[in-house]
Amino acid sequence: MEICEFKPISIDDIPAMADLLIHRQKFEGEVFPLLKNSCLNAEYAIDILEKLFVNKKVIGTGAFTNNELVGYIIGEIKIDAVRDRHVWVPYEGIAIRMDQSSELIRNLYAKVSVAWLEQGCFMHYTIIPLGNQVYLDACQRLSFSIQQVHGVMNMEDYKPFENESDAEIRVGNKMDSETMEKMSSIIQSYHNSAPTFEPALPEVVLNIKEGYKRIVEENDETCLIAIKNMKEVGFQVYYPITTDLMTPHNGVELSIAGTYYSQMGRGVGKKLMDEGCRIMKEKGYNSIITDWRITNLASSTFWPKCGFKPVAYRMVRHINSNIAWANFNNPSIKLL
């Protein structure tokens, strides 16, 4: 690796950052053709990076060789009820020059993570591209773990399932708000159990229930409900998406979906997927995006079978917060 100077990245570096980002994404588009879209231009890249610096609290580090930016990492300082205080590195928040190795990413993280810890952020999340393996390699060798998979499917390649359920699939309407509220527990129950072990915080569960009730009251969603023996057994919800660096042109998002555990393995999800693809094609979409928790056994096996190909991972690293005081710079620590 070339000798680099590492220093805080600023809004003045955005044009150089945008150049690195666009070159990164052009390579991603070669690996994942669906990501070739109208956003692959400097104007768009500059705009999304400027919005991060202007509208968010971001802290980042750049690597410079002979005053030329060769890599950067920027993370947003965030606080919410689920992740508490943490750093979020968005999809556009990391890029290196194509001739650089994963070691540059590791060194960038070594510099910027100190600043993140100074902000009290011990949970570090990053969304990384999968076309160029240097990003995944660097994160894995920094002890990040894969948490969420972001996948894309070309509907032209979709192959309808055989042996699907005989459940009836209908489009939900405003009369189904109570039905959707009942089914709001499906995904949470999978995440709450082995081997995902995601806590079901009461206040979060209440918000999720209210959100599910509102799904069928919106005008832009397509909600599909599977019915068998006059009872709901599963659902899928689709939303239009705005094209960006991580999503294809003319795509739709399969935002949430679930099948009751008692109905698993009976073809309900297959029937919903077949019907969902048929309806989305009729609406003129040519691709679908979705994401899933990698430790959710049901999701992580079913969605790839449907044809979804991973294009990005959300990865996470938890730093032991004791490092804030249990370090050799603390004068109270006495060496024996």
Short mmCIF file of C-alpha atoms in Angstrom, two decimals:
data_model
loop_
_atom_site.label_atom_id
_atom_site.label_comp_id
_atom_site.label_asym_id
_atom_site.label_seq_id
_atom_site.Cartn_x
_atom_site.Cartn_y
_atom_site.Cartn_z
CA MET A 1 0.00 0.00 0.00
CA GLU A 2 1.23 3.48 -0.85
CA ILE A 3 2.15 5.82 1.98
CA CYS A 4 -0.99 7.82 2.73
CA GLU A 5 -1.80 10.85 4.79
CA PHE A 6 -4.98 10.36 6.77
CA LYS A 7 -7.00 13.40 7.75
CA PRO A 8 -10.61 14.36 8.45
CA ILE A 9 -12.77 14.49 5.34
CA SER A 10 -14.83 17.63 4.76
CA ILE A 11 -17.41 19.08 2.42
CA ASP A 12 -14.55 20.53 0.36
CA ASP A 13 -13.53 16.98 -0.58
CA ILE A 14 -16.91 16.08 -2.06
CA PRO A 15 -15.92 16.35 -5.76
CA ALA A 16 -13.03 13.93 -5.22
CA MET A 17 -15.25 11.63 -3.13
CA ALA A 18 -17.90 11.64 -5.86
CA ASP A 19 -15.29 10.61 -8.41
CA LEU A 20 -14.23 7.62 -6.29
CA LEU A 21 -17.86 6.68 -5.67
CA ILE A 22 -18.85 6.75 -9.34
CA HIS A 23 -15.85 4.64 -10.34
CA ARG A 24 -16.80 2.17 -7.59
CA GLN A 25 -20.37 2.00 -8.84
CA LYS A 26 -19.45 1.58 -12.49
CA PHE A 27 -17.61 -1.56 -11.46
CA GLU A 28 -20.64 -2.68 -9.42
CA GLY A 29 -22.77 -2.19 -12.53
CA GLU A 30 -20.51 -4.51 -14.48
CA VAL A 31 -20.99 -7.23 -11.88
CA PHE A 32 -24.68 -6.47 -11.26
CA PRO A 33 -26.14 -5.07 -14.51
CA LEU A 34 -29.39 -4.03 -12.80
CA LEU A 35 -27.39 -1.37 -10.93
CA LYS A 36 -26.52 0.38 -14.17
CA ASN A 37 -28.88 3.35 -14.05
CA SER A 38 -29.22 7.09 -14.53
CA CYS A 39 -27.66 7.81 -11.12
CA LEU A 40 -24.18 6.86 -12.32
CA ASN A 41 -22.99 10.42 -12.82
CA ALA A 42 -20.95 12.97 -10.89
CA GLU A 43 -23.86 15.37 -10.40
CA TYR A 44 -25.93 12.76 -8.58
CA ALA A 45 -22.99 11.57 -6.46
CA ILE A 46 -22.10 15.12 -5.44
CA ASP A 47 -25.71 15.82 -4.51
CA ILE A 48 -26.14 12.81 -2.20
CA LEU A 49 -22.79 13.44 -0.52
CA GLU A 50 -23.60 17.13 0.00
CA LYS A 51 -26.90 16.17 1.63
CA LEU A 52 -25.03 13.98 4.10
CA PHE A 53 -22.73 16.82 5.14
CA VAL A 54 -25.43 19.49 5.22
CA ASN A 55 -28.36 17.56 6.74
CA LYS A 56 -26.60 15.00 8.95
CA LYS A 57 -23.91 14.90 11.61
CA VAL A 58 -21.15 13.00 9.83
CA ILE A 59 -17.57 12.23 10.79
CA GLY A 60 -15.21 10.82 8.21
CA THR A 61 -11.58 10.24 7.29
CA GLY A 62 -9.87 10.47 3.92
CA ALA A 63 -6.65 8.91 2.67
CA PHE A 64 -4.50 11.15 0.51
CA THR A 65 -1.49 10.30 -1.65
CA ASN A 66 0.37 13.29 -3.08
CA ASN A 67 -2.67 15.39 -2.12
CA GLU A 68 -4.97 13.13 -4.15
CA LEU A 69 -7.89 11.45 -2.38
CA VAL A 70 -7.58 7.68 -2.79
CA GLY A 71 -10.18 6.54 -0.27
CA TYR A 72 -12.67 7.67 2.35
CA ILE A 73 -15.09 6.52 5.04
CA ILE A 74 -17.83 8.76 6.42
CA GLY A 75 -20.32 7.79 9.10
CA GLU A 76 -23.44 9.48 10.42
CA ILE A 77 -23.85 9.80 14.17
CA LYS A 78 -27.36 8.56 14.93
CA ILE A 79 -29.59 7.81 17.93
CA ASP A 80 -32.75 5.69 17.88
CA ALA A 81 -34.76 3.40 20.14
CA VAL A 82 -33.51 0.18 18.57
CA ARG A 83 -29.77 0.79 18.03
CA ASP A 84 -29.25 3.48 20.67
CA ARG A 85 -26.28 5.76 19.88
CA HIS A 86 -24.39 4.44 16.86
CA VAL A 87 -22.58 5.21 13.63
CA TRP A 88 -24.21 4.50 10.28
CA VAL A 89 -22.00 4.30 7.18
CA PRO A 90 -24.41 4.46 4.22
CA TYR A 91 -23.89 2.74 0.88
CA GLU A 92 -22.24 5.88 -0.49
CA GLY A 93 -20.20 6.36 2.69
CA ILE A 94 -17.18 4.29 1.68
CA ALA A 95 -15.08 4.13 -1.49
CA ILE A 96 -11.46 3.60 -2.48
CA ARG A 97 -9.60 4.01 -5.73
CA MET A 98 -9.76 0.87 -7.85
CA ASP A 99 -6.01 0.21 -7.59
CA GLN A 100 -6.12 0.19 -3.77
CA SER A 101 -6.37 -2.88 -1.54
CA SER A 102 -8.53 -3.82 1.41
CA GLU A 103 -5.71 -2.68 3.68
CA LEU A 104 -6.55 0.93 2.86
CA ILE A 105 -10.10 0.38 4.15
CA ARG A 106 -8.74 -1.19 7.33
CA ASN A 107 -6.42 1.75 7.90
CA LEU A 108 -9.18 4.27 7.20
CA TYR A 109 -11.38 2.53 9.76
CA ALA A 110 -8.56 2.50 12.30
CA LYS A 111 -8.40 6.29 12.05
CA VAL A 112 -12.07 7.21 11.86
CA SER A 113 -13.27 4.73 14.51
CA VAL A 114 -11.33 6.64 17.17
CA ALA A 115 -13.35 9.75 16.37
CA TRP A 116 -16.58 7.73 16.46
CA LEU A 117 -15.79 6.35 19.91
CA GLU A 118 -15.11 9.88 21.12
CA GLN A 119 -18.73 10.60 20.16
CA GLY A 120 -19.89 7.69 22.34
CA CYS A 121 -20.68 5.44 19.38
CA PHE A 122 -19.70 1.84 20.11
CA MET A 123 -22.02 0.25 17.54
CA HIS A 124 -20.72 0.64 13.97
CA TYR A 125 -22.94 -0.20 11.00
CA THR A 126 -21.88 -0.11 7.36
CA ILE A 127 -23.55 -1.01 4.08
CA ILE A 128 -20.98 -2.33 1.65
CA PRO A 129 -21.08 -3.19 -2.07
CA LEU A 130 -20.46 -6.81 -3.05
CA GLY A 131 -19.17 -6.45 -6.62
CA ASN A 132 -15.65 -5.65 -5.51
CA GLN A 133 -14.67 -8.12 -2.79
CA VAL A 134 -12.11 -5.79 -1.18
CA TYR A 135 -14.89 -4.15 0.84
CA LEU A 136 -16.22 -7.40 2.26
CA ASP A 137 -12.70 -8.69 2.86
CA ALA A 138 -11.72 -5.56 4.78
CA CYS A 139 -14.86 -5.58 6.94
CA GLN A 140 -14.55 -9.24 7.80
CA ARG A 141 -10.91 -8.71 8.80
CA LEU A 142 -12.06 -5.85 11.01
CA SER A 143 -14.44 -8.23 12.86
CA PHE A 144 -17.59 -6.83 11.28
CA SER A 145 -20.34 -9.44 10.87
CA ILE A 146 -23.07 -9.67 8.25
CA GLN A 147 -26.44 -8.64 9.63
CA GLN A 148 -28.70 -7.82 6.67
CA VAL A 149 -28.64 -8.87 3.01
CA HIS A 150 -29.87 -6.52 0.28
CA GLY A 151 -30.96 -8.40 -2.84
CA VAL A 152 -32.19 -7.59 -6.34
CA MET A 153 -34.15 -9.78 -8.75
CA ASN A 154 -34.66 -9.32 -12.47
CA MET A 155 -38.27 -10.35 -13.09
CA GLU A 156 -37.39 -11.52 -16.57
CA ASP A 157 -35.36 -14.27 -14.92
CA TYR A 158 -38.10 -15.24 -12.46
CA LYS A 159 -39.27 -18.85 -12.70
CA PRO A 160 -42.69 -19.57 -11.14
CA PHE A 161 -42.68 -22.18 -8.40
CA GLU A 162 -44.13 -25.63 -8.66
CA ASN A 163 -46.03 -27.31 -5.82
CA GLU A 164 -47.37 -24.00 -4.53
CA SER A 165 -50.20 -23.68 -2.02
CA ASP A 166 -53.86 -23.68 -3.03
CA ALA A 167 -54.36 -20.57 -0.88
CA GLU A 168 -56.32 -17.69 -2.38
CA ILE A 169 -54.29 -14.52 -2.97
CA ARG A 170 -56.15 -11.23 -2.92
CA VAL A 171 -55.19 -7.58 -2.89
CA GLY A 172 -55.69 -5.95 0.50
CA ASN A 173 -57.81 -2.87 1.01
CA LYS A 174 -58.69 -0.39 3.75
CA MET A 175 -60.95 -2.98 5.39
CA ASP A 176 -57.88 -5.13 6.13
CA SER A 177 -56.19 -2.88 8.70
CA GLU A 178 -57.08 -5.21 11.59
CA THR A 179 -55.95 -8.24 9.57
CA MET A 180 -52.59 -6.64 8.93
CA GLU A 181 -52.24 -5.69 12.59
CA LYS A 182 -52.70 -9.36 13.52
CA MET A 183 -49.99 -10.40 11.09
CA SER A 184 -47.55 -7.76 12.35
CA SER A 185 -46.10 -10.32 14.77
CA ILE A 186 -44.97 -12.78 12.07
CA ILE A 187 -41.61 -11.24 11.19
CA GLN A 188 -40.93 -10.13 14.76
CA SER A 189 -41.53 -13.65 16.07
CA TYR A 190 -38.97 -15.08 13.64
CA HIS A 191 -36.45 -12.39 14.62
CA ASN A 192 -37.14 -12.86 18.31
CA SER A 193 -36.45 -16.61 18.22
CA ALA A 194 -33.39 -18.75 17.51
CA PRO A 195 -30.98 -18.18 15.92
CA THR A 196 -31.64 -14.44 15.35
CA PHE A 197 -32.46 -13.50 18.98
CA GLU A 198 -33.59 -9.95 18.18
CA PRO A 199 -35.27 -8.33 21.23
CA ALA A 200 -38.97 -7.51 20.91
CA LEU A 201 -39.03 -4.20 22.79
CA PRO A 202 -42.63 -3.38 23.83
CA GLU A 203 -42.57 0.19 22.51
CA VAL A 204 -41.14 -0.97 19.20
CA VAL A 205 -43.77 -3.73 18.88
CA LEU A 206 -46.54 -1.17 19.42
CA ASN A 207 -45.12 1.07 16.70
CA ILE A 208 -44.88 -1.88 14.32
CA LYS A 209 -48.52 -2.80 14.93
CA GLU A 210 -49.63 0.74 14.16
CA GLY A 211 -47.47 0.77 11.05
CA TYR A 212 -49.05 -2.44 9.75
CA LYS A 213 -52.54 -1.05 10.26
CA ARG A 214 -51.66 1.97 8.12
CA ILE A 215 -50.25 -0.10 5.23
CA VAL A 216 -53.62 -0.67 3.59
CA GLU A 217 -54.63 2.96 4.16
CA GLU A 218 -51.86 4.21 1.86
CA ASN A 219 -52.34 4.73 -1.85
CA ASP A 220 -49.02 3.65 -3.33
CA GLU A 221 -48.63 0.19 -1.79
CA THR A 222 -49.73 -3.19 -3.15
CA CYS A 223 -50.63 -5.49 -0.28
CA LEU A 224 -51.23 -9.17 -1.05
CA ILE A 225 -52.92 -11.39 1.52
CA ALA A 226 -52.99 -15.19 1.36
CA ILE A 227 -56.21 -16.79 2.62
CA LYS A 228 -56.82 -20.47 3.33
CA ASN A 229 -59.86 -21.97 5.05
CA MET A 230 -61.15 -18.41 5.51
CA LYS A 231 -58.08 -17.42 7.56
CA GLU A 232 -55.14 -15.24 6.62
CA VAL A 233 -51.93 -17.29 6.41
CA GLY A 234 -49.41 -14.85 4.95
CA PHE A 235 -48.83 -11.57 3.14
CA GLN A 236 -46.52 -9.49 0.95
CA VAL A 237 -46.31 -5.70 0.59
CA TYR A 238 -44.80 -3.88 -2.40
CA TYR A 239 -43.87 -0.20 -2.67
CA PRO A 240 -42.57 1.89 -5.59
CA ILE A 241 -38.95 2.98 -5.16
CA THR A 242 -36.88 5.93 -6.26
CA THR A 243 -33.81 4.88 -8.24
CA ASP A 244 -30.51 5.38 -6.43
CA LEU A 245 -27.03 3.85 -6.47
CA MET A 246 -28.18 0.66 -4.76
CA THR A 247 -31.51 0.20 -6.53
CA PRO A 248 -32.34 -0.43 -10.19
CA HIS A 249 -34.26 1.72 -12.61
CA ASN A 250 -37.98 0.93 -12.84
CA GLY A 251 -37.90 -1.29 -9.76
CA VAL A 252 -40.30 -2.00 -6.92
CA GLU A 253 -39.56 -2.94 -3.32
CA LEU A 254 -40.90 -6.02 -1.60
CA SER A 255 -40.72 -4.22 1.72
CA ILE A 256 -42.25 -6.77 4.10
CA ALA A 257 -43.54 -10.32 3.79
CA GLY A 258 -44.37 -13.16 6.10
CA THR A 259 -46.03 -16.53 6.49
CA TYR A 260 -47.28 -17.96 9.76
CA TYR A 261 -44.93 -20.60 11.12
CA SER A 262 -47.73 -23.19 11.10
CA GLN A 263 -48.02 -22.71 7.32
CA MET A 264 -44.30 -22.90 6.54
CA GLY A 265 -43.33 -25.47 3.93
CA ARG A 266 -46.83 -25.59 2.42
CA GLY A 267 -46.17 -23.31 -0.54
CA VAL A 268 -47.83 -20.16 0.78
CA GLY A 269 -44.74 -17.99 0.22
CA LYS A 270 -44.32 -19.49 -3.26
CA LYS A 271 -47.93 -18.66 -4.19
CA LEU A 272 -47.52 -15.11 -2.90
CA MET A 273 -44.25 -14.68 -4.82
CA ASP A 274 -45.76 -15.99 -8.06
CA GLU A 275 -48.73 -13.67 -7.75
CA GLY A 276 -46.59 -10.74 -6.66
CA CYS A 277 -44.33 -11.06 -9.70
CA ARG A 278 -47.30 -11.36 -12.02
CA ILE A 279 -48.93 -8.21 -10.65
CA MET A 280 -45.68 -6.22 -10.61
CA LYS A 281 -45.01 -7.15 -14.24
CA GLU A 282 -48.50 -5.97 -15.14
CA LYS A 283 -47.73 -2.67 -13.45
CA GLY A 284 -44.68 -2.30 -15.68
CA TYR A 285 -41.86 -3.00 -13.22
CA ASN A 286 -38.88 -5.03 -14.35
CA SER A 287 -37.09 -5.71 -11.07
CA ILE A 288 -37.74 -6.22 -7.36
CA ILE A 289 -35.55 -5.38 -4.40
CA THR A 290 -35.82 -6.77 -0.89
CA ASP A 291 -33.65 -7.36 2.17
CA TRP A 292 -33.52 -9.93 4.91
CA ARG A 293 -31.77 -10.75 8.18
CA ILE A 294 -29.11 -13.33 7.46
CA THR A 295 -29.75 -15.18 10.74
CA ASN A 296 -33.46 -15.56 9.91
CA LEU A 297 -33.38 -19.12 8.61
CA ALA A 298 -36.69 -18.86 6.76
CA SER A 299 -35.84 -15.63 4.93
CA SER A 300 -32.20 -16.40 4.17
CA THR A 301 -33.15 -19.68 2.47
CA PHE A 302 -36.36 -18.62 0.71
CA TRP A 303 -35.46 -15.31 -0.95
CA PRO A 304 -32.41 -16.66 -2.82
CA LYS A 305 -34.65 -19.49 -4.08
CA CYS A 306 -36.93 -16.83 -5.55
CA GLY A 307 -34.01 -15.44 -7.52
CA PHE A 308 -32.85 -12.52 -5.37
CA LYS A 309 -29.11 -11.93 -5.74
CA PRO A 310 -27.22 -10.12 -2.94
CA VAL A 311 -25.76 -6.78 -4.08
CA ALA A 312 -24.91 -5.33 -0.64
CA TYR A 313 -24.51 -6.35 2.98
CA ARG A 314 -25.27 -4.40 6.11
CA MET A 315 -22.47 -5.25 8.50
CA VAL A 316 -22.06 -4.43 12.16
CA ARG A 317 -19.32 -4.32 14.76
CA HIS A 318 -19.92 -3.87 18.49
CA ILE A 319 -17.02 -2.29 20.36
CA ASN A 320 -16.86 -3.14 24.07
CA SER A 321 -17.76 0.17 25.74
CA ASN A 322 -15.34 -0.57 28.59
CA ILE A 323 -12.61 0.66 26.23
CA ALA A 324 -13.72 4.18 27.17
CA TRP A 325 -11.97 3.78 30.53
CA ALA A 326 -10.09 0.46 30.39
CA ASN A 327 -7.23 1.74 28.27
CA PHE A 328 -3.57 2.43 28.91
CA ASN A 329 -4.08 6.17 28.45
CA ASN A 330 -6.16 6.20 31.63
CA PRO A 331 -3.84 7.27 34.46
CA SER A 332 -5.83 5.20 36.94
CA ILE A 333 -4.77 1.99 35.17
CA LYS A 334 -1.65 0.76 36.91
CA LEU A 335 0.57 -1.77 35.23
CA LEU A 336 1.84 -4.57 37.46
#
